[in-house]
């Protein structure tokens, strides 16, 4: 079936070539990192995680958001999603793949990655994260591919496919819960040490992931003449708006607890991110941009006349994705390390090498997504 | 003191004996002499010994770095000349940095200006070993939190988990940056985490940690926290002491007299 991804027009191949160039750039930057060490990144003794772990966190959410299509379609028989359920599943596959590549890029000794399986440690949240992420990737790849294959032959999917799909629904919640637990169980990192982190991760994931799905349907409509239809888009927009609202609410509760209780350690990271701490305020403009964009975008998505306007819908989706990417893909990780356990305030700035590796991994994910969606659309339009 | 030292030597030597005994048991053909099974009654019991350290901040001189220099030399700790990629096993921190939740209002200014020795706390409930996905960092039978540099995958979860900032990562190859190579402890490679090991390589020979013996002021006391008759326990009972961030429940094995 994948051979269908090898048949495309000029625009398709230009896009693939562009992605290959970015991947090449990323690979060469990674080669530099492998030669010199992680010292080529902006990370250091105090800010020991950076862009890589931040992208990983954001993308686990994107992967989990496939459930926003799978759940209503398979559990609630919402037929409007029939054309795009596969888009969600394949988005999950490529996002989960990027997650794993970002973890690999962040490792000091990637040559020893199999130690995680060789010495399984159930007390470590990383162990569980590796398990659920791999499981989720294969659940979505196998079930998506099997349903598509059946559709190509014009038959009903095998019964075992349904079982995999049903398993993938709670599994989607588990991947982002476990990802939150990577952070929420660490003593002494007050930005992360909060019970609301897992719910907030799920809310921001379903908001940003669903917005990405809406944007993909617009892109497919434009470049592949594959229209998922206005109705599923609007349903997704409603889901995205409420998830976005929940995310803003959770952020508000974080502010309340930190600032009303007035406990310094609970306030420090939020102060650093939103107001600056002891003269250090590198992320302040980013965080306010994220917050304001997030509020406006959720407002647009909540308003029925505005979200029916395609231009407003696209703008709101982009706004929401950017807002949550800044919040989760930057602020949450960098801010979690400030102040350090010894009360130092250290700023982090990613290097060109680090950004190149990051772009390379994104390009790999987009290439996989492009090929999977190309195949899916070829099957669906019976090319 | 001499009584205490004899007691110390007996305990520290046990680990070495047990190790040799186990090796001989595994490969009887290579045993130098027949195994004396009576020795195994003294085999290490997890949790029986808990090594600990007491830092007397009153005696520790502000600008003295003897213990740091000695430790970093003996353990081949590299010096990159900047803080970003810094590797450190023992270092000095300001009073308020070491004890951020301790009371500082109207505190004696001399105390607030003290430089406090900070190192791995060898916690009884270590958050770092829990976070490690490969058991590369683990708690030994004698309470020391140790690292297997050959198993570490460099994910740095232990660094995020440590609430004391005690762990360092090798952001680049450390070997070219070791000022003077020492044959007392192996060098590390790029991409793994390291930290203070309470000089387990010296304990096994019945020697006190390098920092302890290097201190001219006798500001550091090392011993078995599980032995009520050890010098460290007597000093803990006789003095007002503090642990770093006790509210986190990690039960540090490093104590401070303020």
Coordinates of C-alpha atoms in Angstrom, one line a residue:
Chain A
X1 CA 0.0 0.0 0.0
X2 CA 2.9 2.3 0.9
X3 CA 3.9 2.4 -2.8
X4 CA 1.0 4.9 -3.2
X5 CA 3.2 7.4 -1.4
X6 CA 5.7 7.2 -4.2
X7 CA 3.3 8.6 -6.8
X8 CA 2.8 12.3 -6.6
X9 CA 2.8 15.6 -8.4
X10 CA 5.5 18.3 -8.5
X11 CA 4.3 20.0 -5.4
X12 CA 4.4 16.7 -3.5
X13 CA 8.0 16.0 -4.5
X14 CA 9.1 19.5 -3.8
X15 CA 7.7 19.2 -0.3
X16 CA 9.4 15.8 0.2
X17 CA 12.7 17.2 -1.1
X18 CA 12.5 20.2 1.2
X19 CA 11.9 17.8 4.2
X20 CA 14.9 15.7 3.1
X21 CA 17.1 18.8 3.1
X22 CA 16.0 19.7 6.6
X23 CA 16.6 16.1 7.7
X24 CA 20.1 16.3 6.2
X25 CA 20.8 19.4 8.2
X26 CA 19.5 17.7 11.3
X27 CA 21.6 14.6 10.8
X28 CA 24.8 16.7 10.3
X29 CA 24.0 18.7 13.5
X30 CA 23.5 15.4 15.3
X31 CA 26.8 14.1 14.0
X32 CA 28.4 17.1 15.6
X33 CA 26.6 16.4 18.8
X34 CA 27.7 12.8 18.7
X35 CA 31.3 13.8 18.1
X36 CA 31.6 16.6 20.8
X37 CA 28.9 15.6 23.2
X38 CA 25.8 17.2 24.6
X39 CA 28.0 20.2 25.5
X40 CA 27.2 21.6 22.0
X41 CA 23.7 22.3 23.3
X42 CA 22.6 25.1 25.5
X43 CA 22.0 22.6 28.3
X44 CA 24.3 22.5 31.3
X45 CA 24.6 21.4 34.9
X46 CA 21.8 23.6 36.1
X47 CA 19.4 23.4 33.1
X48 CA 19.9 19.8 32.3
X49 CA 17.0 19.4 29.9
X50 CA 16.1 21.7 27.1
X51 CA 14.4 21.9 23.7
X52 CA 14.6 18.1 23.1
X53 CA 12.6 17.1 26.2
X54 CA 10.3 20.1 25.7
X55 CA 9.4 19.0 22.1
X56 CA 9.0 15.4 23.4
X57 CA 6.5 16.6 26.0
X58 CA 4.5 18.7 23.5
X59 CA 4.5 15.9 20.9
X60 CA 3.3 13.2 23.4
X61 CA 0.2 15.5 23.6
X62 CA -0.2 15.7 19.9
X63 CA 0.0 11.9 19.7
X64 CA -2.6 11.5 22.4
X65 CA -5.0 13.8 20.7
X66 CA -5.8 11.1 18.1
X67 CA -8.3 9.9 20.6
X68 CA -10.4 13.0 20.0
X69 CA -11.3 11.3 16.7
X70 CA -11.1 7.7 17.6
X71 CA -13.3 7.9 20.7
X72 CA -16.3 9.7 19.1
X73 CA -16.1 7.6 15.9
X74 CA -15.7 4.2 17.4
X75 CA -17.4 4.5 20.8
X76 CA -20.2 7.0 19.9
X77 CA -20.6 6.1 16.3
X78 CA -20.1 9.7 15.1
X79 CA -20.0 9.0 11.4
X80 CA -18.9 12.5 10.5
X81 CA -15.4 11.6 11.4
X82 CA -15.2 8.5 9.2
X83 CA -13.1 10.3 6.6
X84 CA -10.5 11.6 9.0
X85 CA -10.1 9.1 11.8
X86 CA -7.2 7.7 9.8
X87 CA -5.6 11.2 9.8
X88 CA -5.7 11.2 13.6
X89 CA -4.2 7.8 13.8
X90 CA -1.4 8.5 11.4
X91 CA -0.7 11.9 13.2
X92 CA -0.3 9.8 16.4
X93 CA 2.1 7.5 14.7
X94 CA 4.4 10.3 13.4
X95 CA 4.1 12.2 16.7
X96 CA 5.0 9.2 18.8
X97 CA 8.0 8.5 16.5
X98 CA 9.2 12.1 16.9
X99 CA 8.9 11.7 20.7
X100 CA 11.2 8.7 20.6
X101 CA 13.7 10.4 18.4
X102 CA 13.7 13.4 20.7
X103 CA 14.4 11.2 23.7
X104 CA 17.2 9.5 21.7
X105 CA 18.7 12.9 20.8
X106 CA 18.7 13.9 24.4
X107 CA 20.6 10.9 25.7
X108 CA 24.2 11.1 26.7
X109 CA 24.8 7.4 25.6
X110 CA 22.3 6.6 22.9
X111 CA 24.4 3.4 22.3
X112 CA 23.1 2.1 25.5
X113 CA 19.4 2.8 24.9
X114 CA 18.5 -0.9 25.1
X115 CA 19.6 -0.9 28.8
X116 CA 16.1 0.4 29.5
X117 CA 14.7 -3.0 28.3
X118 CA 17.6 -5.0 29.5
X119 CA 17.2 -3.8 33.1
X120 CA 13.5 -3.0 33.4
X121 CA 12.9 -0.7 36.4
X122 CA 9.2 -0.4 37.2
X123 CA 10.0 2.2 39.9
X124 CA 11.2 4.5 37.1
X125 CA 8.6 6.5 35.2
X126 CA 10.8 6.5 32.1
X127 CA 10.5 2.8 31.9
X128 CA 6.7 3.1 31.8
X129 CA 6.9 6.0 29.3
X130 CA 9.0 3.9 26.9
X131 CA 6.5 1.0 27.2
X132 CA 3.3 3.1 26.6
X133 CA 4.8 5.2 23.8
X134 CA 6.0 2.2 21.8
X135 CA 2.7 0.5 22.5
X136 CA 0.7 3.5 21.3
X137 CA 2.8 3.9 18.2
X138 CA 2.2 0.3 17.1
X139 CA -1.5 0.3 18.2
X140 CA -2.2 3.2 15.9
X141 CA 0.0 2.1 13.1
X142 CA -1.4 -1.4 13.0
X143 CA -5.0 -0.5 13.5
X144 CA -4.9 2.4 11.1
X145 CA -3.1 0.4 8.4
X146 CA -5.4 -2.6 8.8
X147 CA -8.6 -0.5 8.5
X148 CA -7.1 1.3 5.4
X149 CA -6.1 -2.0 3.9
X150 CA -9.6 -3.4 4.4
X151 CA -11.1 -0.2 2.9
X152 CA -8.9 -0.7 -0.2
X153 CA -10.2 -4.2 -0.7
X154 CA -13.7 -3.0 0.0
X155 CA -14.2 -5.4 2.9
X156 CA -14.9 -4.9 6.6
X157 CA -11.8 -4.8 8.9
X158 CA -10.9 -8.0 10.8
X159 CA -12.5 -8.3 14.2
X160 CA -9.1 -8.0 16.0
X161 CA -8.6 -4.5 14.6
X162 CA -11.6 -3.3 16.7
X163 CA -10.0 -4.7 19.8
X164 CA -6.8 -2.8 19.1
X165 CA -8.8 0.4 18.5
X166 CA -10.7 0.0 21.8
X167 CA -7.4 -0.6 23.7
X168 CA -5.9 2.5 22.0
X169 CA -8.5 4.8 23.6
X170 CA -7.5 4.4 27.3
X171 CA -3.9 4.0 26.1
X172 CA -4.0 7.6 24.6
X173 CA -4.9 8.9 28.1
X174 CA -2.1 6.8 29.7
X175 CA 0.7 8.1 27.5
X176 CA 0.2 11.7 28.5
X177 CA -0.5 10.8 32.1
X178 CA 2.7 8.9 32.4
X179 CA 4.5 11.8 30.6
X180 CA 3.2 14.1 33.3
X181 CA 4.3 11.7 36.0
X182 CA 7.9 11.9 34.6
X183 CA 7.8 15.5 36.0
X184 CA 5.2 15.5 38.7
X185 CA 6.9 13.0 40.9
X186 CA 10.2 14.9 41.3
X187 CA 10.7 16.5 44.7
X188 CA 12.2 20.0 44.8
X189 CA 11.0 21.0 41.3
X190 CA 8.0 23.1 42.3
X191 CA 6.6 24.0 38.9
X192 CA 6.2 20.3 38.2
X193 CA 5.3 19.0 41.6
X194 CA 1.6 19.5 41.2
X195 CA -1.3 17.0 41.0
X196 CA -2.9 19.2 38.3
X197 CA 0.0 18.5 35.9
X198 CA -1.4 15.4 34.4
X199 CA -4.9 16.8 33.9
X200 CA -3.4 20.0 32.5
X201 CA -1.2 18.0 30.1
X202 CA -4.3 16.2 28.8
X203 CA -6.2 19.4 28.4
X204 CA -3.5 21.2 26.5
X205 CA -2.9 18.1 24.4
X206 CA -6.5 17.8 23.4
X207 CA -6.6 21.5 22.6
X208 CA -3.4 21.7 20.6
X209 CA -3.7 18.3 19.0
X210 CA -7.2 18.8 17.8
X211 CA -6.3 22.2 16.4
X212 CA -3.5 20.6 14.5
X213 CA -6.0 18.0 13.1
X214 CA -8.2 20.9 11.9
X215 CA -5.3 22.5 10.2
X216 CA -4.3 19.3 8.6
X217 CA -7.8 18.9 7.1
X218 CA -7.5 22.4 5.6
X219 CA -4.0 21.6 4.2
X220 CA -5.4 18.3 2.7
X221 CA -8.3 20.2 1.2
X222 CA -5.9 22.6 -0.5
X223 CA -3.0 20.4 -1.6
X224 CA -4.7 17.0 -2.1
X225 CA -8.3 18.1 -2.9
X226 CA -9.4 15.8 -0.1
X227 CA -12.1 17.6 1.9
X228 CA -13.0 16.1 5.2
X229 CA -16.1 18.4 5.3
X230 CA -17.1 21.4 7.4
X231 CA -19.1 19.4 10.0
X232 CA -16.3 17.3 11.5
X233 CA -14.0 20.4 11.5
X234 CA -16.6 22.4 13.5
X235 CA -17.1 19.5 15.9
X236 CA -13.3 19.3 16.4
X237 CA -13.2 23.1 16.9
X238 CA -15.8 22.7 19.8
X239 CA -13.7 19.9 21.4
X240 CA -10.5 22.1 21.0
X241 CA -12.2 25.1 22.5
X242 CA -13.3 23.3 25.7
X243 CA -10.0 21.6 26.1
X244 CA -8.3 24.9 25.7
X245 CA -10.6 26.4 28.2
X246 CA -9.8 23.6 30.7
X247 CA -6.1 24.2 30.1
X248 CA -6.5 28.0 30.9
X249 CA -8.5 27.1 34.0
X250 CA -5.8 24.7 35.2
X251 CA -3.2 27.4 34.7
X252 CA -5.3 29.8 36.7
X253 CA -5.5 27.3 39.6
X254 CA -1.7 27.0 39.5
X255 CA -1.5 30.8 39.9
X256 CA -4.0 30.8 42.7
X257 CA -2.4 28.1 44.8
X258 CA 1.1 29.6 44.3
X259 CA 0.3 33.2 45.0
X260 CA -2.5 33.0 47.5
X261 CA -0.6 30.5 49.7
X262 CA 2.3 32.9 49.2
X263 CA 4.9 30.1 49.7
X264 CA 8.1 31.4 48.0
X265 CA 9.2 28.1 46.5
X266 CA 5.8 27.6 44.8
X267 CA 5.9 31.1 43.4
X268 CA 9.5 31.2 42.1
X269 CA 9.1 29.4 38.8
X270 CA 5.9 31.2 37.8
X271 CA 7.5 34.5 38.7
X272 CA 10.5 33.6 36.6
X273 CA 8.2 32.7 33.6
X274 CA 5.7 35.5 33.8
X275 CA 7.3 38.4 35.7
X276 CA 11.0 37.8 35.9
X277 CA 12.9 36.8 38.9
X278 CA 15.8 38.8 40.3
X279 CA 16.3 40.6 37.0
X280 CA 16.1 37.4 34.9
X281 CA 13.2 37.6 32.5
X282 CA 14.1 35.9 29.2
X283 CA 10.8 34.1 28.8
X284 CA 8.4 36.8 30.0
X285 CA 7.4 38.1 26.6
X286 CA 7.0 34.6 25.3
X287 CA 4.8 33.5 28.2
X288 CA 2.5 36.6 27.9
X289 CA 2.3 36.2 24.1
X290 CA 1.3 32.5 24.8
X291 CA -1.3 33.4 27.4
X292 CA -2.9 36.2 25.4
X293 CA -2.9 34.3 22.1
X294 CA -4.3 31.3 24.0
X295 CA -7.2 33.3 25.4
X296 CA -8.1 35.0 22.1
X297 CA -7.9 31.7 20.2
X298 CA -10.1 29.8 22.7
X299 CA -12.5 32.8 22.5
X300 CA -12.7 32.6 18.7
X301 CA -13.2 28.8 18.8
X302 CA -16.0 29.1 21.4
X303 CA -18.0 31.6 19.3
X304 CA -20.2 29.8 16.7
X305 CA -20.2 32.6 14.1
X306 CA -16.5 33.1 14.3
X307 CA -15.5 29.4 14.1
X308 CA -17.7 29.0 11.0
X309 CA -15.6 31.6 9.3
X310 CA -12.7 29.5 7.8
X311 CA -10.1 32.3 8.0
X312 CA -10.9 32.9 11.7
X313 CA -10.9 29.2 12.4
X314 CA -7.5 28.7 10.8
X315 CA -6.1 31.7 12.7
X316 CA -7.5 30.5 16.0
X317 CA -6.1 27.0 15.5
X318 CA -2.7 28.3 14.6
X319 CA -2.9 30.7 17.7
X320 CA -3.8 27.9 20.0
X321 CA -1.1 25.5 18.7
X322 CA 1.6 28.3 19.0
X323 CA 0.3 29.3 22.5
X324 CA 0.5 25.7 23.8
X325 CA 3.8 25.0 22.1
X326 CA 5.3 28.0 23.9
X327 CA 3.7 27.0 27.2
X328 CA 4.6 23.4 27.1
X329 CA 7.4 23.1 24.6
X330 CA 9.4 25.9 26.2
X331 CA 8.2 27.4 29.5
X332 CA 7.2 24.3 31.3
X333 CA 10.6 22.6 30.9
X334 CA 13.0 25.5 31.1
X335 CA 11.0 27.2 33.9
X336 CA 11.0 24.0 35.9
X337 CA 14.7 24.2 36.5
X338 CA 14.6 27.8 37.8
X339 CA 15.6 28.4 40.5
X340 CA 18.0 25.5 40.7
X341 CA 18.1 23.3 43.9
X342 CA 20.8 25.7 45.2
X343 CA 18.6 28.8 44.5
X344 CA 20.6 30.0 41.5
X345 CA 18.8 31.6 38.5
X346 CA 20.3 30.3 35.3
X347 CA 19.0 31.2 31.9
X348 CA 18.9 28.7 29.0
X349 CA 19.4 29.5 25.3
X350 CA 19.4 26.7 22.7
X351 CA 22.3 26.6 20.3
X352 CA 22.2 26.4 16.5
X353 CA 23.2 22.8 16.6
X354 CA 20.4 22.0 19.1
X355 CA 17.8 23.8 16.9
X356 CA 19.0 22.1 13.8
X357 CA 18.7 18.6 15.4
X358 CA 15.2 19.7 16.5
X359 CA 14.1 20.8 13.1
X360 CA 15.6 17.6 11.6
X361 CA 13.4 15.5 13.9
X362 CA 10.3 17.5 13.1
X363 CA 11.1 17.0 9.4
X364 CA 11.4 13.2 9.9
X365 CA 8.0 13.2 11.6
X366 CA 6.5 15.4 8.8
X367 CA 7.9 13.1 6.2
X368 CA 6.5 10.0 7.8
X369 CA 3.1 11.8 8.2
X370 CA 3.2 13.0 4.6
X371 CA 3.8 9.5 3.3
X372 CA 1.2 7.9 5.5
X373 CA -1.4 10.5 4.6
X374 CA -0.6 10.3 0.9
X375 CA -1.2 6.6 1.1
X376 CA -4.4 7.0 3.1
X377 CA -5.8 9.6 0.7
X378 CA -4.9 7.6 -2.4
X379 CA -6.8 4.7 -0.9
X380 CA -9.8 6.8 0.1
X381 CA -10.1 8.6 -3.3
X382 CA -9.3 5.3 -5.1
X383 CA -6.6 6.7 -7.2
Chain B
X1 CA 39.2 8.4 68.6
X2 CA 41.4 5.3 68.3
X3 CA 38.6 3.1 69.5
X4 CA 36.4 4.7 66.9
X5 CA 39.0 4.2 64.2
X6 CA 39.4 0.5 65.0
X7 CA 35.6 0.1 64.8
X8 CA 35.5 2.0 61.5
X9 CA 38.3 -0.2 60.0
X10 CA 36.4 -3.4 61.0
X11 CA 33.2 -2.2 59.4
X12 CA 34.7 -0.8 56.2
X13 CA 36.8 -3.9 55.7
X14 CA 33.7 -6.2 55.8
X15 CA 32.6 -5.2 52.4
X16 CA 36.0 -6.1 50.9
X17 CA 36.1 -9.4 52.7
X18 CA 32.6 -10.3 51.6
X19 CA 33.5 -9.4 48.0
X20 CA 36.5 -11.6 48.0
X21 CA 34.6 -14.4 49.7
X22 CA 31.9 -14.2 47.1
X23 CA 34.4 -14.4 44.2
X24 CA 36.1 -17.4 45.8
X25 CA 32.7 -19.0 46.2
X26 CA 31.7 -18.5 42.6
X27 CA 35.0 -19.9 41.3
X28 CA 36.2 -22.5 43.8
X29 CA 39.0 -23.6 41.6
X30 CA 40.6 -20.1 41.7
X31 CA 40.2 -19.7 45.4
X32 CA 43.6 -19.1 47.0
X33 CA 42.7 -21.0 50.1
X34 CA 39.7 -23.1 51.2
X35 CA 36.6 -21.0 51.9
X36 CA 36.1 -20.5 55.6
X37 CA 32.4 -20.4 55.9
X38 CA 32.4 -18.9 59.4
X39 CA 33.4 -15.6 57.6
X40 CA 30.1 -15.4 55.9
X41 CA 28.2 -14.7 59.1
X42 CA 29.7 -11.2 58.7
X43 CA 28.4 -10.9 55.1
X44 CA 27.0 -7.4 54.4
X45 CA 23.4 -7.1 55.5
X46 CA 21.5 -4.4 53.5
X47 CA 20.8 -1.5 55.8
X48 CA 23.0 -2.7 58.7
X49 CA 25.6 0.0 58.1
X50 CA 24.6 3.6 57.1
X51 CA 27.6 5.7 56.3
X52 CA 27.1 9.3 57.2
X53 CA 29.0 12.6 57.5
X54 CA 28.8 15.5 59.9
X55 CA 30.0 18.9 58.7
X56 CA 30.9 21.3 61.5
X57 CA 30.3 24.6 59.7
X58 CA 31.9 26.5 62.7
X59 CA 35.2 24.9 62.0
X60 CA 35.1 25.0 58.2
X61 CA 37.2 28.0 57.1
X62 CA 35.7 30.3 54.6
X63 CA 38.4 30.4 52.0
X64 CA 39.9 26.9 52.5
X65 CA 39.4 24.5 49.6
X66 CA 41.7 21.6 50.7
X67 CA 38.9 18.9 50.8
X68 CA 37.5 20.0 47.4
X69 CA 41.0 20.0 45.7
X70 CA 41.9 16.6 47.2
X71 CA 38.5 15.0 46.3
X72 CA 38.5 16.3 42.8
X73 CA 42.1 15.2 42.3
X74 CA 41.7 11.7 43.7
X75 CA 38.5 11.1 41.6
X76 CA 39.8 12.6 38.4
X77 CA 37.1 15.3 38.3
X78 CA 37.7 17.4 35.2
X79 CA 37.9 21.2 35.2
X80 CA 36.4 22.9 32.1
X81 CA 36.9 26.4 33.5
X82 CA 33.2 27.4 33.2
X83 CA 30.1 26.7 35.2
X84 CA 27.8 25.5 32.3
X85 CA 29.4 22.1 31.9
X86 CA 30.9 22.0 35.4
X87 CA 31.5 18.6 37.1
X88 CA 31.7 18.8 40.9
X89 CA 31.6 16.2 43.7
X90 CA 32.0 18.5 46.7
X91 CA 31.9 22.3 46.7
X92 CA 31.0 25.3 48.8
X93 CA 27.6 27.0 48.7
X94 CA 26.3 30.0 50.6
X95 CA 24.3 29.3 53.8
X96 CA 21.0 30.4 52.2
X97 CA 21.7 28.4 49.0
X98 CA 22.4 25.2 51.0
X99 CA 19.5 25.7 53.3
X100 CA 16.9 27.7 51.3
X101 CA 14.0 26.8 53.6
X102 CA 16.0 27.5 56.9
X103 CA 15.1 30.6 58.9
X104 CA 17.3 33.5 57.9
X105 CA 15.4 36.5 59.4
X106 CA 17.4 38.4 62.0
X107 CA 19.9 35.5 61.9
X108 CA 23.5 36.1 63.1
X109 CA 25.2 37.7 60.1
X110 CA 28.3 35.6 60.6
X111 CA 26.2 32.5 60.1
X112 CA 24.5 33.9 57.0
X113 CA 27.9 34.6 55.4
X114 CA 29.2 31.1 56.1
X115 CA 30.3 28.9 53.1
X116 CA 28.7 25.5 53.6
X117 CA 30.2 22.3 52.1
X118 CA 27.7 20.7 49.8
X119 CA 27.9 17.2 48.4
X120 CA 25.7 14.2 47.7
X121 CA 23.6 13.5 50.7
X122 CA 23.5 9.7 50.2
X123 CA 19.8 9.9 51.1
X124 CA 18.1 6.9 52.8
X125 CA 15.1 7.6 50.5
X126 CA 16.9 8.7 47.3
X127 CA 14.7 10.2 44.6
X128 CA 17.5 9.8 42.1
X129 CA 17.7 6.0 42.2
X130 CA 13.9 5.9 41.9
X131 CA 14.0 7.9 38.7
X132 CA 16.8 5.9 37.1
X133 CA 15.4 3.7 34.3
X134 CA 18.3 1.3 34.2
X135 CA 19.3 0.9 37.9
X136 CA 22.6 2.5 36.9
X137 CA 22.3 4.6 40.1
X138 CA 21.4 2.6 43.1
X139 CA 21.7 2.5 46.9
X140 CA 24.3 0.1 48.2
X141 CA 24.0 -2.2 51.3
X142 CA 25.9 0.4 53.3
X143 CA 23.7 3.3 52.4
X144 CA 26.0 4.8 49.7
X145 CA 24.2 6.0 46.6
X146 CA 26.4 4.7 43.8
X147 CA 26.6 5.0 40.0
X148 CA 27.5 2.3 37.4
X149 CA 29.2 4.5 34.8
X150 CA 29.0 1.6 32.3
X151 CA 25.2 1.2 32.5
X152 CA 24.2 4.9 32.7
X153 CA 22.4 6.0 29.5
X154 CA 22.8 9.7 30.2
X155 CA 19.1 10.5 30.3
X156 CA 19.7 12.9 33.3
X157 CA 16.5 12.0 35.1
X158 CA 18.5 11.5 38.3
X159 CA 19.7 15.1 37.9
X160 CA 16.1 16.4 37.6
X161 CA 15.1 14.2 40.5
X162 CA 17.9 15.3 42.9
X163 CA 16.6 18.2 45.1
X164 CA 20.2 19.1 46.1
X165 CA 21.8 19.7 42.7
X166 CA 24.4 17.1 43.7
X167 CA 24.8 15.4 40.3
X168 CA 26.9 16.4 37.3
X169 CA 26.8 15.2 33.7
X170 CA 29.7 14.8 31.4
X171 CA 28.6 17.2 28.7
X172 CA 31.9 16.5 26.8
X173 CA 34.9 14.1 27.1
X174 CA 36.2 14.8 30.6
X175 CA 39.6 13.2 30.1
X176 CA 41.5 16.0 28.3
X177 CA 40.4 18.4 31.1
X178 CA 41.8 16.4 34.1
X179 CA 44.6 18.6 35.4
X180 CA 46.7 15.8 36.9
X181 CA 45.7 12.2 36.4
X182 CA 45.3 10.2 39.5
X183 CA 45.4 6.4 39.7
X184 CA 43.1 6.2 42.7
X185 CA 39.9 6.2 40.8
X186 CA 38.8 5.4 37.2
X187 CA 38.1 8.3 34.8
X188 CA 34.7 8.6 33.2
X189 CA 33.5 8.9 29.7
X190 CA 31.4 11.5 27.9
X191 CA 27.6 11.2 28.4
X192 CA 27.3 9.7 31.9
X193 CA 26.3 11.2 35.2
X194 CA 28.6 11.3 38.2
X195 CA 28.8 12.5 41.8
X196 CA 30.3 12.0 45.2
X197 CA 30.6 8.3 46.2
X198 CA 31.5 8.8 49.8
X199 CA 34.9 7.4 48.7
X200 CA 33.7 3.9 48.6
X201 CA 37.0 3.0 46.9
X202 CA 38.8 4.1 50.1
X203 CA 36.2 2.6 52.6
X204 CA 36.8 -0.8 51.1
X205 CA 40.5 -0.5 52.1
X206 CA 39.5 0.7 55.5
X207 CA 40.4 4.4 54.8
X208 CA 38.3 7.4 55.7
X209 CA 37.0 9.6 52.8
X210 CA 39.6 11.8 51.1
X211 CA 37.8 15.0 52.2
X212 CA 37.7 13.9 55.8
X213 CA 41.4 13.1 56.0
X214 CA 42.4 16.3 54.1
X215 CA 40.6 18.7 56.5
X216 CA 43.2 20.3 58.8
X217 CA 40.4 21.7 61.0
X218 CA 38.8 18.3 61.7
X219 CA 35.5 19.8 60.5
X220 CA 34.3 16.6 59.0
X221 CA 33.3 13.5 60.9
X222 CA 32.5 10.3 59.1
X223 CA 31.0 7.1 60.5
X224 CA 28.2 4.6 60.8
X225 CA 24.9 6.3 61.6
X226 CA 23.3 3.0 62.5
X227 CA 25.8 2.4 65.3
X228 CA 24.7 4.3 68.5
X229 CA 28.2 4.2 69.8
X230 CA 29.9 5.7 66.7
X231 CA 31.6 9.1 67.1
X232 CA 29.2 10.6 64.6
X233 CA 26.2 9.5 66.5
X234 CA 27.6 10.8 69.7
X235 CA 28.3 14.2 68.1
X236 CA 24.8 14.2 66.6
X237 CA 23.3 13.6 70.0
X238 CA 25.5 16.3 71.6
X239 CA 25.0 19.1 69.1
X240 CA 22.2 20.9 67.4
X241 CA 22.4 19.7 63.7
X242 CA 20.6 20.3 60.4
X243 CA 20.0 18.3 57.3
X244 CA 19.4 19.9 53.9
X245 CA 15.7 20.2 52.9
X246 CA 14.5 17.7 55.6
X247 CA 10.8 18.5 54.6
X248 CA 11.3 16.4 51.4
X249 CA 11.6 13.1 53.4
X250 CA 14.8 12.0 51.6
X251 CA 16.5 11.5 55.0
X252 CA 20.0 12.8 54.0
X253 CA 23.1 11.1 55.6
X254 CA 25.0 14.4 55.6
X255 CA 24.4 16.5 58.7
X256 CA 25.5 20.0 59.6
X257 CA 26.4 21.7 62.9
X258 CA 25.6 25.4 62.4

